[in-house]
Amino acid sequence: MKTHSTAIVLCVALGAFLLYPDLIAAEARTEPVADAAGNLHVPSNYRTNYQFLGSWSVAQDQGAGAKEMHIVYASPGTAEAYRKSGKFPEGAVLVKEVYGAETAPMTTGTVSHVQTLKGWFVLIKATKNPHPDNKLWGDGWAWSWFDADKPQKTTSTDYHTDCLTCHVPAKDTDWIYIQGYPLFKH
């Protein structure tokens, strides 16, 4: 019986490796983003180990230019897995940097650029929800916002009120606005 169980585990591991080799290999290069209780933090290595997905410009309420710039990264292998299946793989991590923007004239025209880091959104794909008692886990993701001066401590208290309401228009794409990520399209 023990040999049979070992064979099953090895087959599952080999299958995961063949389907998502970049995601599996990335585990060695990336740090855990959630602790044992499901509390998230901003991964310290995301800019060097994660893949740039795309960026968003949030327009000024009045006048030209952007008031915010959002720059999004995904854990290694996420984009490739998404292109293959049309779904986010279990354990995928998304990190969105949110910057205040400045707009000024340049030789190319009026340009907006990042100015001051406001904070980060961090999400982990978790269809099976290993932390059902944690109010930041649900609807297939773990959700958290972090202020720029506190990357280890979220200010989010309940994803239903703090996160999900903004993502309702993206429900059909697994709660993520994918149209801003060219890597998902090619």
C-alpha positions in Angstrom: 0.0 0.0 0.0 2.9 2.4 0.8 4.4 1.8 -2.6 1.1 2.5 -4.3 0.7 5.8 -2.3 4.3 6.9 -3.1 3.7 6.2 -6.8 0.5 8.3 -6.8 2.4 11.2 -5.1 5.2 11.0 -7.6 2.8 10.9 -10.6 0.9 14.0 -9.3 4.2 15.8 -8.7 5.5 14.9 -12.2 2.2 16.0 -13.7 2.4 19.4 -12.0 6.0 19.8 -13.1 5.1 19.0 -16.7 2.1 21.3 -16.7 3.7 24.2 -14.9 7.5 23.8 -14.8 8.2 27.5 -14.4 5.8 27.8 -11.5 7.3 24.7 -9.7 10.9 25.9 -10.3 10.0 29.4 -9.1 9.2 28.0 -5.6 12.9 27.7 -4.9 13.4 31.4 -6.0 10.4 33.0 -4.3 9.6 33.4 -0.7 6.2 32.4 0.9 3.7 35.3 0.8 1.4 33.9 3.5 2.2 32.7 7.0 0.6 29.7 8.7 -2.5 31.8 9.6 -3.0 33.1 6.1 -1.7 36.6 6.8 -0.1 38.0 3.7 2.9 40.3 3.2 4.5 42.0 0.2 7.2 39.6 -1.1 10.6 41.3 -0.8 11.9 39.7 -4.0 9.0 40.4 -6.4 10.8 42.9 -8.6 13.7 40.5 -9.4 11.9 37.2 -9.4 8.4 38.0 -10.6 7.3 38.7 -14.2 6.1 42.2 -15.2 2.5 41.8 -16.5 1.5 45.3 -17.4 0.6 48.7 -16.1 -2.5 50.9 -15.7 -2.9 54.6 -15.7 -5.7 56.1 -13.6 -6.8 59.4 -15.2 -7.0 62.6 -13.3 -10.6 63.5 -12.2 -10.2 66.8 -14.1 -7.5 67.9 -16.6 -4.9 66.0 -18.5 -2.7 63.2 -17.2 -2.8 60.5 -14.6 -3.4 60.7 -10.9 -2.1 57.1 -10.3 0.0 54.5 -12.0 -0.4 50.8 -11.2 2.4 48.4 -12.1 1.6 44.7 -11.9 3.9 41.7 -11.4 3.1 37.9 -11.3 4.9 35.1 -9.7 7.1 33.1 -12.2 5.1 30.9 -14.6 1.8 32.6 -14.0 1.5 34.2 -17.5 2.5 31.0 -19.3 0.1 28.9 -17.2 -2.7 31.4 -17.9 -2.0 31.4 -21.6 -2.2 27.6 -21.7 -5.3 27.1 -19.6 -7.1 30.5 -19.5 -7.0 30.3 -15.7 -4.7 31.5 -13.0 -2.8 28.5 -11.5 -3.2 27.6 -7.9 -0.7 29.5 -5.8 -0.1 32.3 -8.4 0.8 35.6 -6.7 -0.1 39.0 -8.1 1.6 42.2 -6.8 0.3 45.6 -7.9 2.3 48.6 -7.0 0.2 51.8 -6.7 2.0 55.1 -7.2 0.8 58.7 -7.1 1.6 60.2 -10.5 2.9 63.5 -11.7 2.1 65.0 -15.1 4.3 67.6 -16.8 5.1 68.8 -20.3 8.1 67.1 -22.0 9.5 67.2 -25.5 7.3 64.3 -26.5 4.1 66.0 -25.1 2.3 65.9 -21.8 3.6 62.9 -19.8 2.6 61.2 -16.6 5.1 59.2 -14.6 5.3 57.5 -11.2 6.1 59.8 -8.3 5.4 58.4 -4.8 4.7 54.8 -3.8 1.3 54.6 -2.1 1.3 50.9 -1.4 0.6 47.4 -2.8 -2.2 45.0 -3.5 -1.2 41.4 -3.1 -3.3 38.4 -4.2 -2.7 34.7 -4.1 -4.8 32.3 -6.2 -6.3 29.8 -3.7 -9.3 28.0 -5.1 -9.2 25.5 -2.2 -9.0 28.2 0.4 -6.6 26.8 3.1 -7.7 29.6 5.5 -11.5 29.6 5.6 -11.6 31.4 8.9 -9.4 34.3 7.6 -11.6 37.1 6.3 -9.1 38.0 3.6 -9.4 34.6 1.9 -12.4 33.8 -0.4 -13.8 33.7 -3.9 -10.7 31.9 -5.1 -8.1 34.4 -3.8 -6.4 35.8 -0.8 -6.6 39.6 -0.9 -4.7 42.4 0.9 -3.7 46.0 0.7 -0.4 47.3 2.2 0.5 50.9 2.8 3.9 51.9 1.5 5.5 52.1 4.9 4.1 48.7 6.1 4.8 46.0 3.6 4.5 43.3 6.3 1.1 44.4 7.8 -2.1 44.7 5.8 -4.7 47.3 6.5 -7.4 45.1 4.9 -9.8 43.5 7.4 -12.3 41.7 5.2 -12.0 41.1 1.4 -15.8 41.4 0.9 -15.7 45.1 1.9 -12.1 46.1 1.3 -11.3 44.4 -2.0 -14.1 42.5 -3.8 -16.4 45.5 -4.5 -13.8 47.0 -6.9 -13.4 43.7 -8.7 -17.1 42.9 -9.4 -16.8 44.0 -13.0 -14.0 41.5 -13.5 -15.9 38.5 -12.0 -16.0 36.7 -15.4 -12.2 36.8 -15.6 -11.6 35.4 -12.2 -12.0 38.8 -10.5 -8.9 40.1 -12.3 -8.9 42.9 -14.9 -6.8 41.0 -17.4 -7.1 43.4 -20.4 -4.1 45.4 -19.1 -1.8 42.4 -19.3 -0.3 41.8 -22.8 1.4 38.6 -21.7 -1.9 36.9 -21.2 -2.9 37.6 -24.8 0.2 36.3 -26.7 
